[in-house]
mmCIF file of N, CA and C in Angstrom:
data_model
loop_
_atom_site.group_PDB
_atom_site.id
_atom_site.type_symbol
_atom_site.label_atom_id
_atom_site.label_comp_id
_atom_site.label_asym_id
_atom_site.label_seq_id
_atom_site.Cartn_x
_atom_site.Cartn_y
_atom_site.Cartn_z
ATOM 1 N N MET B 1 0.536 -0.985 -0.021
ATOM 2 C CA MET B 1 0.017 -0.041 0.024
ATOM 3 C C MET B 1 0.695 1.407 -0.014
ATOM 4 N N ALA B 2 1.841 1.224 -0.466
ATOM 5 C CA ALA B 2 2.935 2.375 -0.493
ATOM 6 C C ALA B 2 2.859 3.323 -1.934
ATOM 7 N N THR B 3 1.395 3.757 -1.981
ATOM 8 C CA THR B 3 0.805 4.650 -2.970
ATOM 9 C C THR B 3 1.262 6.118 -2.682
ATOM 10 N N ALA B 4 1.660 7.196 -3.818
ATOM 11 C CA ALA B 4 1.972 8.403 -3.613
ATOM 12 C C ALA B 4 0.936 8.990 -4.626
ATOM 13 N N PHE B 5 0.481 10.038 -4.043
ATOM 14 C CA PHE B 5 -0.521 10.710 -4.835
ATOM 15 C C PHE B 5 -0.240 12.264 -4.838
ATOM 16 N N LEU B 6 -0.289 12.599 -6.004
ATOM 17 C CA LEU B 6 -0.102 13.935 -6.207
ATOM 18 C C LEU B 6 -0.884 14.925 -5.666
ATOM 19 N N HIS B 7 -2.033 14.749 -5.663
ATOM 20 C CA HIS B 7 -3.242 15.838 -5.108
ATOM 21 C C HIS B 7 -4.324 14.854 -4.336
ATOM 22 N N VAL B 8 -4.329 15.236 -3.187
ATOM 23 C CA VAL B 8 -5.405 14.566 -2.325
ATOM 24 C C VAL B 8 -6.428 15.622 -1.673
ATOM 25 N N ASP B 9 -7.787 15.692 -1.856
ATOM 26 C CA ASP B 9 -8.455 16.432 -1.673
ATOM 27 C C ASP B 9 -9.045 16.061 0.075
ATOM 28 N N TYR B 10 -8.906 17.058 1.019
ATOM 29 C CA TYR B 10 -9.732 16.740 2.277
ATOM 30 C C TYR B 10 -11.236 17.076 2.309
ATOM 31 N N VAL B 11 -11.625 16.179 2.828
ATOM 32 C CA VAL B 11 -13.347 16.107 2.838
ATOM 33 C C VAL B 11 -13.974 16.041 4.213
ATOM 34 N N GLU B 12 -14.966 16.959 4.552
ATOM 35 C CA GLU B 12 -15.474 16.515 5.957
ATOM 36 C C GLU B 12 -16.107 15.540 6.183
ATOM 37 N N LYS B 13 -16.573 14.498 6.999
ATOM 38 C CA LYS B 13 -17.189 13.229 6.991
ATOM 39 C C LYS B 13 -18.470 13.553 6.683
ATOM 40 N N GLU B 14 -19.051 14.610 7.171
ATOM 41 C CA GLU B 14 -20.685 14.858 6.698
ATOM 42 C C GLU B 14 -20.757 14.790 5.393
ATOM 43 N N LYS B 15 -20.000 15.021 4.417
ATOM 44 C CA LYS B 15 -19.799 15.239 2.941
ATOM 45 C C LYS B 15 -20.076 13.890 2.291
ATOM 46 N N ILE B 16 -19.477 12.989 2.919
ATOM 47 C CA ILE B 16 -19.032 11.443 2.448
ATOM 48 C C ILE B 16 -20.401 11.193 1.671
ATOM 49 N N GLY B 17 -21.541 11.002 2.522
ATOM 50 C CA GLY B 17 -22.925 10.723 1.796
ATOM 51 C C GLY B 17 -23.331 10.957 0.525
ATOM 52 N N SER B 18 -22.735 12.207 0.100
ATOM 53 C CA SER B 18 -23.168 12.676 -1.327
ATOM 54 C C SER B 18 -22.146 12.468 -2.155
ATOM 55 N N LEU B 19 -21.058 11.721 -1.885
ATOM 56 C CA LEU B 19 -20.115 11.216 -3.041
ATOM 57 C C LEU B 19 -20.706 10.045 -3.503
ATOM 58 N N LYS B 20 -20.030 9.829 -4.803
ATOM 59 C CA LYS B 20 -20.572 8.671 -5.734
ATOM 60 C C LYS B 20 -19.162 7.658 -5.898
ATOM 61 N N PHE B 21 -19.617 6.469 -5.391
ATOM 62 C CA PHE B 21 -18.348 5.690 -5.481
ATOM 63 C C PHE B 21 -18.468 4.689 -6.588
ATOM 64 N N PRO B 22 -17.521 4.515 -7.755
ATOM 65 C CA PRO B 22 -17.700 3.526 -8.466
ATOM 66 C C PRO B 22 -17.335 2.143 -8.152
ATOM 67 N N LYS B 23 -17.741 0.982 -8.770
ATOM 68 C CA LYS B 23 -17.341 -0.350 -8.488
ATOM 69 C C LYS B 23 -15.959 -0.637 -8.907
ATOM 70 N N GLY B 24 -15.357 -1.562 -8.156
ATOM 71 C CA GLY B 24 -14.109 -2.081 -8.416
ATOM 72 C C GLY B 24 -13.031 -1.391 -7.381
ATOM 73 N N ASP B 25 -12.150 -2.375 -7.011
ATOM 74 C CA ASP B 25 -11.253 -2.188 -5.826
ATOM 75 C C ASP B 25 -9.969 -1.192 -6.340
ATOM 76 N N VAL B 26 -9.622 -0.225 -5.415
ATOM 77 C CA VAL B 26 -8.533 0.578 -5.936
ATOM 78 C C VAL B 26 -7.181 -0.209 -5.482
ATOM 79 N N LEU B 27 -7.278 -1.362 -5.050
ATOM 80 C CA LEU B 27 -6.115 -1.850 -4.642
ATOM 81 C C LEU B 27 -5.794 -3.378 -5.596
ATOM 82 N N ILE B 28 -4.771 -3.681 -5.895
ATOM 83 C CA ILE B 28 -4.831 -4.813 -6.847
ATOM 84 C C ILE B 28 -4.157 -6.146 -6.066
ATOM 85 N N ALA B 29 -3.013 -5.597 -5.366
ATOM 86 C CA ALA B 29 -2.311 -7.053 -4.787
ATOM 87 C C ALA B 29 -3.204 -7.526 -3.774
ATOM 88 N N GLU B 30 -3.440 -8.863 -3.545
ATOM 89 C CA GLU B 30 -4.281 -9.502 -2.414
ATOM 90 C C GLU B 30 -3.606 -8.993 -0.945
ATOM 91 N N GLU B 31 -2.272 -9.179 -0.790
ATOM 92 C CA GLU B 31 -1.727 -8.806 0.273
ATOM 93 C C GLU B 31 -1.928 -7.468 0.867
ATOM 94 N N SER B 32 -1.978 -6.398 -0.094
ATOM 95 C CA SER B 32 -2.447 -5.114 0.242
ATOM 96 C C SER B 32 -4.063 -5.100 0.753
ATOM 97 N N LYS B 33 -4.960 -5.814 0.044
ATOM 98 C CA LYS B 33 -6.207 -5.964 0.392
ATOM 99 C C LYS B 33 -6.356 -6.275 1.927
ATOM 100 N N LYS B 34 -5.479 -7.458 2.124
ATOM 101 C CA LYS B 34 -5.519 -8.135 3.644
ATOM 102 C C LYS B 34 -4.970 -7.072 4.784
ATOM 103 N N LYS B 35 -3.907 -6.537 4.259
ATOM 104 C CA LYS B 35 -3.393 -5.539 5.176
ATOM 105 C C LYS B 35 -4.550 -4.251 5.410
ATOM 106 N N ARG B 36 -5.283 -3.901 4.325
ATOM 107 C CA ARG B 36 -6.366 -2.896 4.388
ATOM 108 C C ARG B 36 -7.205 -3.234 5.537
ATOM 109 N N VAL B 37 -7.655 -4.556 5.500
ATOM 110 C CA VAL B 37 -9.013 -5.090 6.346
ATOM 111 C C VAL B 37 -8.370 -5.026 7.678
ATOM 112 N N SER B 38 -6.881 -5.544 7.865
ATOM 113 C CA SER B 38 -6.433 -5.725 9.542
ATOM 114 C C SER B 38 -6.296 -4.317 9.843
ATOM 115 N N LEU B 39 -5.747 -3.356 9.171
ATOM 116 C CA LEU B 39 -5.458 -2.013 9.667
ATOM 117 C C LEU B 39 -6.989 -1.424 10.272
ATOM 118 N N ILE B 40 -8.187 -1.582 9.157
ATOM 119 C CA ILE B 40 -9.556 -1.150 9.205
ATOM 120 C C ILE B 40 -9.997 -1.687 10.715
ATOM 121 N N ASP B 41 -9.677 -2.936 10.947
ATOM 122 C CA ASP B 41 -10.110 -3.838 12.111
ATOM 123 C C ASP B 41 -9.344 -3.163 13.530
ATOM 124 N N GLN B 42 -8.083 -2.917 13.264
ATOM 125 C CA GLN B 42 -7.436 -1.979 14.293
ATOM 126 C C GLN B 42 -8.128 -0.907 14.795
ATOM 127 N N ALA B 43 -8.595 -0.197 13.668
ATOM 128 C CA ALA B 43 -9.125 1.158 13.786
ATOM 129 C C ALA B 43 -10.386 1.208 14.319
ATOM 130 N N ILE B 44 -11.059 0.206 14.103
ATOM 131 C CA ILE B 44 -12.355 -0.045 14.815
ATOM 132 C C ILE B 44 -12.304 -0.238 16.141
ATOM 133 N N ASP B 45 -11.229 -1.180 16.810
ATOM 134 C CA ASP B 45 -11.218 -1.280 18.245
ATOM 135 C C ASP B 45 -10.462 -0.279 18.643
ATOM 136 N N ALA B 46 -9.717 0.789 17.989
ATOM 137 C CA ALA B 46 -9.414 2.103 18.629
ATOM 138 C C ALA B 46 -10.631 3.020 18.919
ATOM 139 N N GLY B 47 -11.486 3.108 17.815
ATOM 140 C CA GLY B 47 -12.456 3.685 17.698
ATOM 141 C C GLY B 47 -13.418 3.745 18.677
ATOM 142 N N ASN B 48 -14.051 2.341 19.014
ATOM 143 C CA ASN B 48 -14.722 1.717 19.823
ATOM 144 C C ASN B 48 -14.402 2.027 21.326
ATOM 145 N N PHE B 49 -13.281 1.576 21.408
ATOM 146 C CA PHE B 49 -12.627 1.978 23.214
ATOM 147 C C PHE B 49 -12.396 3.028 23.453
ATOM 148 N N ALA B 50 -11.786 4.015 22.448
ATOM 149 C CA ALA B 50 -11.232 5.530 22.658
ATOM 150 C C ALA B 50 -11.635 6.325 21.864
ATOM 151 N N GLN B 51 -12.341 6.276 20.995
ATOM 152 C CA GLN B 51 -12.907 6.976 20.230
ATOM 153 C C GLN B 51 -11.835 7.736 19.326
ATOM 154 N N PHE B 52 -10.600 6.898 19.211
ATOM 155 C CA PHE B 52 -9.594 7.153 18.218
ATOM 156 C C PHE B 52 -9.818 7.440 16.969
ATOM 157 N N LYS B 53 -9.134 8.644 16.360
ATOM 158 C CA LYS B 53 -9.541 9.057 15.033
ATOM 159 C C LYS B 53 -8.210 8.718 14.003
ATOM 160 N N VAL B 54 -8.574 8.260 12.767
ATOM 161 C CA VAL B 54 -7.406 7.926 11.894
ATOM 162 C C VAL B 54 -7.884 8.755 10.660
ATOM 163 N N MET B 55 -6.975 8.721 9.787
ATOM 164 C CA MET B 55 -7.019 9.409 8.292
ATOM 165 C C MET B 55 -7.565 8.230 7.556
ATOM 166 N N ILE B 56 -8.370 8.151 6.607
ATOM 167 C CA ILE B 56 -8.714 7.411 5.816
ATOM 168 C C ILE B 56 -8.632 7.971 4.305
ATOM 169 N N LEU B 57 -7.539 7.443 3.666
ATOM 170 C CA LEU B 57 -7.254 8.007 2.176
ATOM 171 C C LEU B 57 -8.098 7.043 1.097
ATOM 172 N N PHE B 58 -9.122 7.552 0.466
ATOM 173 C CA PHE B 58 -10.012 6.752 -0.301
ATOM 174 C C PHE B 58 -10.210 7.210 -1.780
ATOM 175 N N GLN B 59 -11.011 6.825 -2.588
ATOM 176 C CA GLN B 59 -11.258 7.525 -4.185
ATOM 177 C C GLN B 59 -12.566 7.037 -4.279
ATOM 178 N N ASP B 60 -13.226 8.340 -4.584
ATOM 179 C CA ASP B 60 -14.743 8.552 -4.948
ATOM 180 C C ASP B 60 -14.636 8.449 -6.988
ATOM 181 N N ASP B 61 -15.617 8.989 -7.232
ATOM 182 C CA ASP B 61 -15.511 8.868 -8.912
ATOM 183 C C ASP B 61 -14.841 10.131 -9.131
ATOM 184 N N THR B 62 -14.234 11.059 -8.535
ATOM 185 C CA THR B 62 -13.581 12.273 -9.130
ATOM 186 C C THR B 62 -12.100 12.236 -8.538
ATOM 187 N N SER B 63 -11.528 12.074 -7.276
ATOM 188 C CA SER B 63 -10.336 12.250 -6.970
ATOM 189 C C SER B 63 -10.120 11.328 -5.603
ATOM 190 N N VAL B 64 -9.035 11.534 -5.351
ATOM 191 C CA VAL B 64 -8.439 10.716 -4.289
ATOM 192 C C VAL B 64 -8.680 11.667 -3.115
ATOM 193 N N LYS B 65 -9.482 11.205 -2.021
ATOM 194 C CA LYS B 65 -9.711 12.229 -0.807
ATOM 195 C C LYS B 65 -9.353 11.418 0.518
ATOM 196 N N GLU B 66 -9.345 12.433 1.351
ATOM 197 C CA GLU B 66 -8.855 12.219 2.748
ATOM 198 C C GLU B 66 -9.997 12.612 3.772
ATOM 199 N N VAL B 67 -10.118 11.881 4.893
ATOM 200 C CA VAL B 67 -11.010 12.371 6.090
ATOM 201 C C VAL B 67 -10.365 11.867 7.490
ATOM 202 N N GLU B 68 -10.638 12.831 8.232
ATOM 203 C CA GLU B 68 -10.138 12.226 9.527
ATOM 204 C C GLU B 68 -11.265 11.934 10.523
ATOM 205 N N THR B 69 -11.828 10.810 10.866
ATOM 206 C CA THR B 69 -12.845 10.306 11.296
ATOM 207 C C THR B 69 -12.496 9.104 12.549
ATOM 208 N N THR B 70 -13.416 8.468 13.244
ATOM 209 C CA THR B 70 -13.532 7.318 13.743
ATOM 210 C C THR B 70 -14.209 6.184 12.960
ATOM 211 N N ILE B 71 -13.276 5.271 12.917
ATOM 212 C CA ILE B 71 -14.511 4.068 12.243
ATOM 213 C C ILE B 71 -15.099 3.284 13.411
ATOM 214 N N TRP B 72 -16.290 3.152 13.124
ATOM 215 C CA TRP B 72 -17.061 2.319 14.004
ATOM 216 C C TRP B 72 -17.384 0.725 13.924
ATOM 217 N N ASP B 73 -17.408 0.552 12.490
ATOM 218 C CA ASP B 73 -17.697 -0.972 12.044
ATOM 219 C C ASP B 73 -17.577 -1.280 10.663
ATOM 220 N N ARG B 74 -17.368 -2.391 10.202
ATOM 221 C CA ARG B 74 -17.042 -2.949 8.854
ATOM 222 C C ARG B 74 -17.921 -4.014 8.712
ATOM 223 N N LYS B 75 -18.610 -4.139 7.644
ATOM 224 C CA LYS B 75 -19.806 -5.283 7.448
ATOM 225 C C LYS B 75 -20.046 -4.787 6.003
ATOM 226 N N LYS B 76 -20.479 -6.109 5.452
ATOM 227 C CA LYS B 76 -20.974 -6.463 3.928
ATOM 228 C C LYS B 76 -20.356 -5.265 2.997
ATOM 229 N N GLY B 77 -19.166 -5.201 3.089
ATOM 230 C CA GLY B 77 -18.050 -4.564 2.168
ATOM 231 C C GLY B 77 -18.176 -2.938 2.512
ATOM 232 N N LYS B 78 -18.760 -2.602 3.555
ATOM 233 C CA LYS B 78 -18.701 -1.169 3.803
ATOM 234 C C LYS B 78 -17.952 -0.812 5.314
ATOM 235 N N VAL B 79 -17.304 0.411 5.032
ATOM 236 C CA VAL B 79 -16.819 0.828 6.585
ATOM 237 C C VAL B 79 -17.414 2.094 6.906
ATOM 238 N N TYR B 80 -18.091 1.692 8.276
ATOM 239 C CA TYR B 80 -19.095 2.678 8.583
ATOM 240 C C TYR B 80 -18.222 3.638 9.871
ATOM 241 N N LEU B 81 -18.718 4.989 9.482
ATOM 242 C CA LEU B 81 -18.125 6.041 10.263
ATOM 243 C C LEU B 81 -19.325 6.394 11.248
ATOM 244 N N LYS B 82 -19.763 7.483 11.451
ATOM 245 C CA LYS B 82 -20.608 7.918 12.124
ATOM 246 C C LYS B 82 -22.119 8.254 11.665
ATOM 247 N N ASP B 83 -23.257 7.971 12.374
ATOM 248 C CA ASP B 83 -24.338 8.399 11.612
ATOM 249 C C ASP B 83 -24.876 7.754 10.197
ATOM 250 N N GLY B 84 -24.375 6.580 10.204
ATOM 251 C CA GLY B 84 -24.775 5.726 9.046
ATOM 252 C C GLY B 84 -24.017 5.797 7.894
ATOM 253 N N VAL B 85 -23.015 7.204 8.033
ATOM 254 C CA VAL B 85 -21.944 7.407 6.808
ATOM 255 C C VAL B 85 -21.180 6.184 6.700
ATOM 256 N N PHE B 86 -20.847 6.153 5.426
ATOM 257 C CA PHE B 86 -20.056 4.757 5.286
ATOM 258 C C PHE B 86 -19.177 5.045 3.742
ATOM 259 N N ILE B 87 -18.130 4.554 3.861
ATOM 260 C CA ILE B 87 -17.177 4.385 2.533
ATOM 261 C C ILE B 87 -16.991 2.857 1.873
ATOM 262 N N PRO B 88 -17.204 2.632 0.805
ATOM 263 C CA PRO B 88 -16.954 1.249 0.300
ATOM 264 C C PRO B 88 -15.875 0.816 0.720
ATOM 265 N N LEU B 89 -15.324 -0.328 1.203
ATOM 266 C CA LEU B 89 -13.950 -0.991 1.515
ATOM 267 C C LEU B 89 -13.327 -1.041 0.487
ATOM 268 N N GLU B 90 -13.852 -1.271 -0.868
ATOM 269 C CA GLU B 90 -13.064 -1.536 -1.924
ATOM 270 C C GLU B 90 -12.668 -0.253 -2.781
ATOM 271 N N ARG B 91 -12.930 1.067 -1.990
ATOM 272 C CA ARG B 91 -12.707 2.205 -2.348
ATOM 273 C C ARG B 91 -11.375 2.747 -1.319
ATOM 274 N N ILE B 92 -11.217 2.196 -0.401
ATOM 275 C CA ILE B 92 -10.173 2.647 0.526
ATOM 276 C C ILE B 92 -8.577 2.306 0.194
ATOM 277 N N HIS B 93 -7.983 3.301 0.019
ATOM 278 C CA HIS B 93 -6.414 2.985 -0.537
ATOM 279 C C HIS B 93 -5.641 2.702 0.762
ATOM 280 N N LYS B 94 -5.937 3.524 1.882
ATOM 281 C CA LYS B 94 -5.005 3.457 3.177
ATOM 282 C C LYS B 94 -5.563 3.786 4.158
ATOM 283 N N ILE B 95 -5.479 3.440 5.559
ATOM 284 C CA ILE B 95 -5.509 3.876 6.878
ATOM 285 C C ILE B 95 -4.202 4.345 7.715
ATOM 286 N N LYS B 96 -4.172 5.550 8.259
ATOM 287 C CA LYS B 96 -3.375 6.176 8.801
ATOM 288 C C LYS B 96 -3.452 6.451 10.190
ATOM 289 N N PHE B 97 -2.685 6.109 10.958
ATOM 290 C CA PHE B 97 -3.033 6.250 12.516
ATOM 291 C C PHE B 97 -2.269 7.457 12.615
ATOM 292 N N ASN B 98 -2.694 8.429 13.832
ATOM 293 C CA ASN B 98 -2.309 9.738 13.868
ATOM 294 C C ASN B 98 -1.599 9.546 15.169
#
């Protein structure tokens, strides 16, 4: 998951619900996909126990974006933030712990 991006747009968590996400995974390597799930699960534990926030680097239909938020859950291919807001798992490039 060592991907470099020239430009990343910061987005507020509340705006994510209005974004459009195309089908298809942004990661190619199976090992990267496994690592992504592992990091998301770690972030869920940190969020549920300590309301710890992480940076999520993800891609919608227009650009690569970043949001700082708490991850609450992961199920059925979706990563849930707060108030029912979610990002499709397959659209997440990276999770960064601050």
